Amino acid sequence: MKNIVDNICAVRAQITRAAHLTERPPQSIQLLAVSKTRQADELRQAFAAGQHAFGENYLQEGLDKIAALADLAIEWHFIGPIQSNKTRQIAEHFHWVHSVDRLKVARRLSEQRPPGLPPLNVCLQVNISAEASKSGCLPDAVLELARQVAQLPGLQLRGLMAIPAVSTDAQLQQQAFAALRTLLQQLQTELPQLDTLSMGMSGDMEAAIAEGASIVRIGTAIFGPRTYPSNTQEDSL
Ligand SMILES: *Cc1c(COP(=O)(O)O)cnc(C)c1O
């Protein structure tokens, strides 16, 4: 039987170790618990263990959990592909969006952010390995997109997010994370307020932290393996 509380402790220890290896303060790395496919009571257990930020990929599933857990002060992050006709509920119910990859979606999120709420924190998703099948803006187009998104009043542009090509080669993993870090540094010369690199999952968080990750998105290592419907693509999970 998996134990969510023990798993969270183990992941936190792993983050601390990885931070020390590259002489980074462990508090500079935020743990985002990726809770897609998980039941509300599993999130409740994680919350009781001090985990207050959760990431969801599917809008309806996320909205159901936001409603079921309305009594908890959770910071909700949307990390899945965004259909432009579904932006309103994201703008109304989430605190962060990591997967903005085009201006149309950014404009809608900005317009639809309720005026009483602080600007929605957003990261631009970059297709860092330039894979044909992946969502995300291509690296060449990021600067222009960032300039435009930074102007939108309902959004606070925070940084970049990537899901690199799956690789068991630690060096290749690290190269992709380094490329995202370099891209953020380039943007920071014009947009110095950017402070977020959302990168690293259960299988590659050490490499991501070594390259400067400020948010690691961890699902399996906290909640155990997921069971997917057989026809879903990994990119949309
Ligand atoms: C599912 C998912 C994760 C978490 O992956 P694990 O390997 O389970 O840690 C992180 N980021 C995104 C965008 C995801 O879809």
Tab-separated table of N, CA and C in Angstrom, residues 34-121:
chain	number	residue	atom	x	y	z
A	34	VAL	N	1.224	16.773	-8.493
A	34	VAL	CA	0.384	16.585	-9.686
A	34	VAL	C	-0.646	15.506	-9.384
A	35	SER	N	-1.913	15.933	-9.325
A	35	SER	CA	-2.954	15.069	-8.774
A	35	SER	C	-3.961	14.578	-9.808
A	36	LYS	N	-3.612	14.647	-11.098
A	36	LYS	CA	-4.521	14.120	-12.125
A	36	LYS	C	-4.816	12.653	-11.841
A	37	THR	N	-6.029	12.253	-12.087
A	37	THR	CA	-6.557	10.892	-11.880
A	37	THR	C	-6.722	10.522	-10.401
A	38	ARG	N	-6.358	11.419	-9.482
A	38	ARG	CA	-6.448	11.094	-8.044
A	38	ARG	C	-7.751	11.578	-7.446
A	39	GLN	N	-8.204	10.884	-6.438
A	39	GLN	CA	-9.448	11.238	-5.756
A	39	GLN	C	-9.217	12.380	-4.771
A	40	ALA	N	-10.284	13.133	-4.517
A	40	ALA	CA	-10.190	14.271	-3.599
A	40	ALA	C	-9.636	13.860	-2.233
A	41	ASP	N	-10.003	12.675	-1.748
A	41	ASP	CA	-9.519	12.307	-0.402
A	41	ASP	C	-8.009	12.049	-0.386
A	42	GLU	N	-7.438	11.679	-1.548
A	42	GLU	CA	-5.976	11.533	-1.611
A	42	GLU	C	-5.293	12.904	-1.516
A	43	LEU	N	-5.911	13.912	-2.131
A	43	LEU	CA	-5.365	15.275	-2.026
A	43	LEU	C	-5.483	15.774	-0.583
A	44	ARG	N	-6.578	15.399	0.053
A	44	ARG	CA	-6.780	15.778	1.452
A	44	ARG	C	-5.654	15.216	2.342
A	45	GLN	N	-5.285	13.967	2.081
A	45	GLN	CA	-4.181	13.374	2.857
A	45	GLN	C	-2.883	14.138	2.622
A	46	ALA	N	-2.644	14.486	1.362
A	46	ALA	CA	-1.421	15.234	1.042
A	46	ALA	C	-1.456	16.610	1.709
A	47	PHE	N	-2.621	17.234	1.703
A	47	PHE	CA	-2.757	18.558	2.321
A	47	PHE	C	-2.447	18.479	3.810
A	48	ALA	N	-2.942	17.429	4.446
A	48	ALA	CA	-2.705	17.254	5.885
A	48	ALA	C	-1.213	17.097	6.166
A	49	ALA	N	-0.457	16.614	5.167
A	49	ALA	CA	0.998	16.465	5.324
A	49	ALA	C	1.723	17.760	4.952
A	50	GLY	N	0.975	18.832	4.741
A	50	GLY	CA	1.603	20.130	4.490
A	50	GLY	C	1.785	20.476	3.030
A	51	GLN	N	1.199	19.679	2.127
A	51	GLN	CA	1.315	19.947	0.691
A	51	GLN	C	0.123	20.791	0.253
A	52	HIS	N	0.362	22.034	-0.130
A	52	HIS	CA	-0.756	22.946	-0.379
A	52	HIS	C	-0.904	23.368	-1.840
A	53	ALA	N	0.008	22.957	-2.725
A	53	ALA	CA	-0.098	23.311	-4.150
A	53	ALA	C	-0.317	22.033	-4.958
A	54	PHE	N	-1.375	22.048	-5.790
A	54	PHE	CA	-1.716	20.873	-6.591
A	54	PHE	C	-1.873	21.251	-8.055
A	55	GLY	N	-1.455	20.344	-8.928
A	55	GLY	CA	-1.543	20.570	-10.365
A	55	GLY	C	-2.512	19.603	-11.006
A	56	GLU	N	-3.403	20.138	-11.833
A	56	GLU	CA	-4.393	19.318	-12.538
A	56	GLU	C	-4.254	19.515	-14.049
A	57	ASN	N	-4.510	18.440	-14.815
A	57	ASN	CA	-4.368	18.479	-16.272
A	57	ASN	C	-5.678	18.574	-17.026
A	58	TYR	N	-6.742	18.060	-16.425
A	58	TYR	CA	-8.028	17.997	-17.133
A	58	TYR	C	-8.985	18.947	-16.454
A	59	LEU	N	-9.601	19.829	-17.239
A	59	LEU	CA	-10.381	20.903	-16.631
A	59	LEU	C	-11.523	20.381	-15.768
A	60	GLN	N	-12.371	19.516	-16.319
A	60	GLN	CA	-13.551	19.112	-15.544
A	60	GLN	C	-13.150	18.379	-14.274
A	61	GLU	N	-12.161	17.507	-14.406
A	61	GLU	CA	-11.693	16.774	-13.222
A	61	GLU	C	-11.151	17.754	-12.171
A	62	GLY	N	-10.414	18.735	-12.631
A	62	GLY	CA	-9.865	19.730	-11.707
A	62	GLY	C	-10.967	20.533	-11.025
A	63	LEU	N	-11.957	20.963	-11.808
A	63	LEU	CA	-13.055	21.758	-11.231
A	63	LEU	C	-13.817	20.956	-10.176
A	64	ASP	N	-14.017	19.661	-10.439
A	64	ASP	CA	-14.709	18.820	-9.459
A	64	ASP	C	-13.937	18.788	-8.137
A	65	LYS	N	-12.598	18.669	-8.230
A	65	LYS	CA	-11.805	18.608	-6.986
A	65	LYS	C	-11.754	19.965	-6.299
A	66	ILE	N	-11.708	21.046	-7.093
A	66	ILE	CA	-11.712	22.386	-6.485
A	66	ILE	C	-12.993	22.555	-5.666
A	67	ALA	N	-14.122	22.086	-6.205
A	67	ALA	CA	-15.388	22.193	-5.474
A	67	ALA	C	-15.379	21.295	-4.238
A	68	ALA	N	-14.887	20.064	-4.397
A	68	ALA	CA	-14.911	19.112	-3.276
A	68	ALA	C	-13.975	19.531	-2.146
A	69	LEU	N	-12.941	20.322	-2.478
A	69	LEU	CA	-11.922	20.682	-1.478
A	69	LEU	C	-11.946	22.176	-1.167
A	70	ALA	N	-13.126	22.785	-1.370
A	70	ALA	CA	-13.236	24.244	-1.192
A	70	ALA	C	-12.943	24.677	0.244
A	71	ASP	N	-13.009	23.752	1.180
A	71	ASP	CA	-12.725	24.100	2.584
A	71	ASP	C	-11.225	24.186	2.867
A	72	LEU	N	-10.379	23.795	1.931
A	72	LEU	CA	-8.924	23.834	2.151
A	72	LEU	C	-8.309	24.984	1.350
A	73	ALA	N	-7.287	25.623	1.934
A	73	ALA	CA	-6.620	26.744	1.238
A	73	ALA	C	-5.571	26.180	0.278
A	74	ILE	N	-6.058	25.650	-0.841
A	74	ILE	CA	-5.170	25.031	-1.831
A	74	ILE	C	-4.826	26.044	-2.915
A	75	GLU	N	-3.569	26.002	-3.373
A	75	GLU	CA	-3.163	26.775	-4.551
A	75	GLU	C	-3.263	25.834	-5.750
A	76	TRP	N	-4.171	26.166	-6.677
A	76	TRP	CA	-4.449	25.282	-7.816
A	76	TRP	C	-3.683	25.721	-9.063
A	77	HIS	N	-3.003	24.762	-9.682
A	77	HIS	CA	-2.228	25.017	-10.902
A	77	HIS	C	-2.821	24.206	-12.044
A	78	PHE	N	-3.095	24.851	-13.164
A	78	PHE	CA	-3.538	24.109	-14.352
A	78	PHE	C	-2.313	23.833	-15.219
A	79	ILE	N	-2.061	22.539	-15.536
A	79	ILE	CA	-0.822	22.184	-16.234
A	79	ILE	C	-1.071	21.409	-17.523
A	80	GLY	N	-2.334	21.269	-17.924
A	80	GLY	CA	-2.650	20.461	-19.110
A	80	GLY	C	-2.848	21.305	-20.350
A	81	PRO	N	-2.986	20.662	-21.503
A	81	PRO	CA	-3.274	21.387	-22.749
A	81	PRO	C	-4.571	22.191	-22.604
A	82	ILE	N	-4.591	23.386	-23.205
A	82	ILE	CA	-5.726	24.297	-23.041
A	82	ILE	C	-6.469	24.458	-24.358
A	83	GLN	N	-7.756	24.149	-24.354
A	83	GLN	CA	-8.609	24.456	-25.511
A	83	GLN	C	-9.101	25.876	-25.332
A	84	SER	N	-9.077	26.647	-26.420
A	84	SER	CA	-9.371	28.073	-26.231
A	84	SER	C	-10.818	28.318	-25.815
A	85	ASN	N	-11.722	27.370	-26.055
A	85	ASN	CA	-13.101	27.583	-25.593
A	85	ASN	C	-13.303	27.189	-24.127
A	86	LYS	N	-12.224	26.777	-23.455
A	86	LYS	CA	-12.341	26.362	-22.045
A	86	LYS	C	-11.584	27.300	-21.106
A	87	THR	N	-11.193	28.461	-21.626
A	87	THR	CA	-10.335	29.323	-20.809
A	87	THR	C	-11.070	29.963	-19.630
A	88	ARG	N	-12.369	30.204	-19.777
A	88	ARG	CA	-13.063	30.979	-18.737
A	88	ARG	C	-12.971	30.304	-17.365
A	89	GLN	N	-13.250	29.022	-17.343
A	89	GLN	CA	-13.242	28.363	-16.035
A	89	GLN	C	-11.824	28.250	-15.463
A	90	ILE	N	-10.848	28.179	-16.342
A	90	ILE	CA	-9.461	28.195	-15.846
A	90	ILE	C	-9.177	29.555	-15.216
A	91	ALA	N	-9.564	30.617	-15.918
A	91	ALA	CA	-9.303	31.976	-15.411
A	91	ALA	C	-10.028	32.237	-14.094
A	92	GLU	N	-11.185	31.597	-13.919
A	92	GLU	CA	-11.980	31.857	-12.722
A	92	GLU	C	-11.545	31.034	-11.514
A	93	HIS	N	-10.984	29.851	-11.744
A	93	HIS	CA	-10.813	28.929	-10.613
A	93	HIS	C	-9.373	28.576	-10.256
A	94	PHE	N	-8.425	28.892	-11.112
A	94	PHE	CA	-7.042	28.487	-10.831
A	94	PHE	C	-6.187	29.695	-10.425
A	95	HIS	N	-5.079	29.421	-9.750
A	95	HIS	CA	-4.140	30.478	-9.353
A	95	HIS	C	-2.969	30.592	-10.336
A	96	TRP	N	-2.642	29.472	-10.956
A	96	TRP	CA	-1.521	29.404	-11.890
A	96	TRP	C	-1.937	28.611	-13.126
A	97	VAL	N	-1.338	28.946	-14.271
A	97	VAL	CA	-1.448	28.125	-15.475
A	97	VAL	C	-0.037	27.958	-16.042
A	98	HIS	N	0.398	26.706	-16.218
A	98	HIS	CA	1.765	26.454	-16.706
A	98	HIS	C	1.826	26.225	-18.199
A	99	SER	N	0.676	26.090	-18.850
A	99	SER	CA	0.648	25.533	-20.202
A	99	SER	C	0.138	26.515	-21.247
A	100	VAL	N	0.423	27.796	-21.073
A	100	VAL	CA	0.046	28.780	-22.089
A	100	VAL	C	1.051	28.686	-23.237
A	101	ASP	N	0.569	28.443	-24.453
A	101	ASP	CA	1.517	28.295	-25.563
A	101	ASP	C	1.140	29.113	-26.792
A	102	ARG	N	0.084	29.935	-26.671
A	102	ARG	CA	-0.252	30.806	-27.797
A	102	ARG	C	-0.992	32.042	-27.305
A	103	LEU	N	-0.892	33.096	-28.106
A	103	LEU	CA	-1.424	34.396	-27.696
A	103	LEU	C	-2.936	34.373	-27.522
A	104	LYS	N	-3.613	33.655	-28.400
A	104	LYS	CA	-5.080	33.617	-28.324
A	104	LYS	C	-5.542	33.152	-26.942
A	105	VAL	N	-4.930	32.102	-26.450
A	105	VAL	CA	-5.290	31.563	-25.132
A	105	VAL	C	-4.930	32.567	-24.038
A	106	ALA	N	-3.773	33.190	-24.153
A	106	ALA	CA	-3.341	34.163	-23.139
A	106	ALA	C	-4.312	35.341	-23.089
A	107	ARG	N	-4.714	35.843	-24.252
A	107	ARG	CA	-5.654	36.977	-24.291
A	107	ARG	C	-6.971	36.631	-23.626
A	108	ARG	N	-7.468	35.441	-23.939
A	108	ARG	CA	-8.755	35.032	-23.352
A	108	ARG	C	-8.627	34.881	-21.832
A	109	LEU	N	-7.555	34.267	-21.372
A	109	LEU	CA	-7.370	34.109	-19.920
A	109	LEU	C	-7.323	35.477	-19.245
A	110	SER	N	-6.647	36.420	-19.878
A	110	SER	CA	-6.527	37.763	-19.306
A	110	SER	C	-7.890	38.452	-19.260
A	111	GLU	N	-8.631	38.394	-20.369
A	111	GLU	CA	-9.947	39.042	-20.405
A	111	GLU	C	-10.922	38.403	-19.428
A	112	GLN	N	-10.773	37.098	-19.225
A	112	GLN	CA	-11.765	36.372	-18.431
A	112	GLN	C	-11.372	36.251	-16.958
A	113	ARG	N	-10.210	36.761	-16.594
A	113	ARG	CA	-9.831	36.729	-15.184
A	113	ARG	C	-10.739	37.680	-14.422
A	114	PRO	N	-11.445	37.187	-13.397
A	114	PRO	CA	-12.379	38.078	-12.697
A	114	PRO	C	-11.645	39.250	-12.059
A	115	PRO	N	-12.206	40.463	-12.171
A	115	PRO	CA	-11.533	41.671	-11.699
A	115	PRO	C	-11.202	41.649	-10.208
A	116	GLY	N	-11.967	40.931	-9.406
A	116	GLY	CA	-11.692	40.896	-7.971
A	116	GLY	C	-10.487	40.049	-7.588
A	117	LEU	N	-9.968	39.266	-8.525
A	117	LEU	CA	-8.859	38.361	-8.198
A	117	LEU	C	-7.534	38.967	-8.647
A	118	PRO	N	-6.422	38.574	-7.983
A	118	PRO	CA	-5.120	39.031	-8.472
A	118	PRO	C	-4.849	38.438	-9.857
A	119	PRO	N	-3.922	39.043	-10.625
A	119	PRO	CA	-3.639	38.489	-11.951
A	119	PRO	C	-3.284	37.002	-11.866
A	120	LEU	N	-3.671	36.277	-12.900
A	120	LEU	CA	-3.381	34.843	-12.983
A	120	LEU	C	-1.891	34.658	-13.296
A	121	ASN	N	-1.221	33.852	-12.491
A	121	ASN	CA	0.199	33.570	-12.743
A	121	ASN	C	0.324	32.626	-13.922
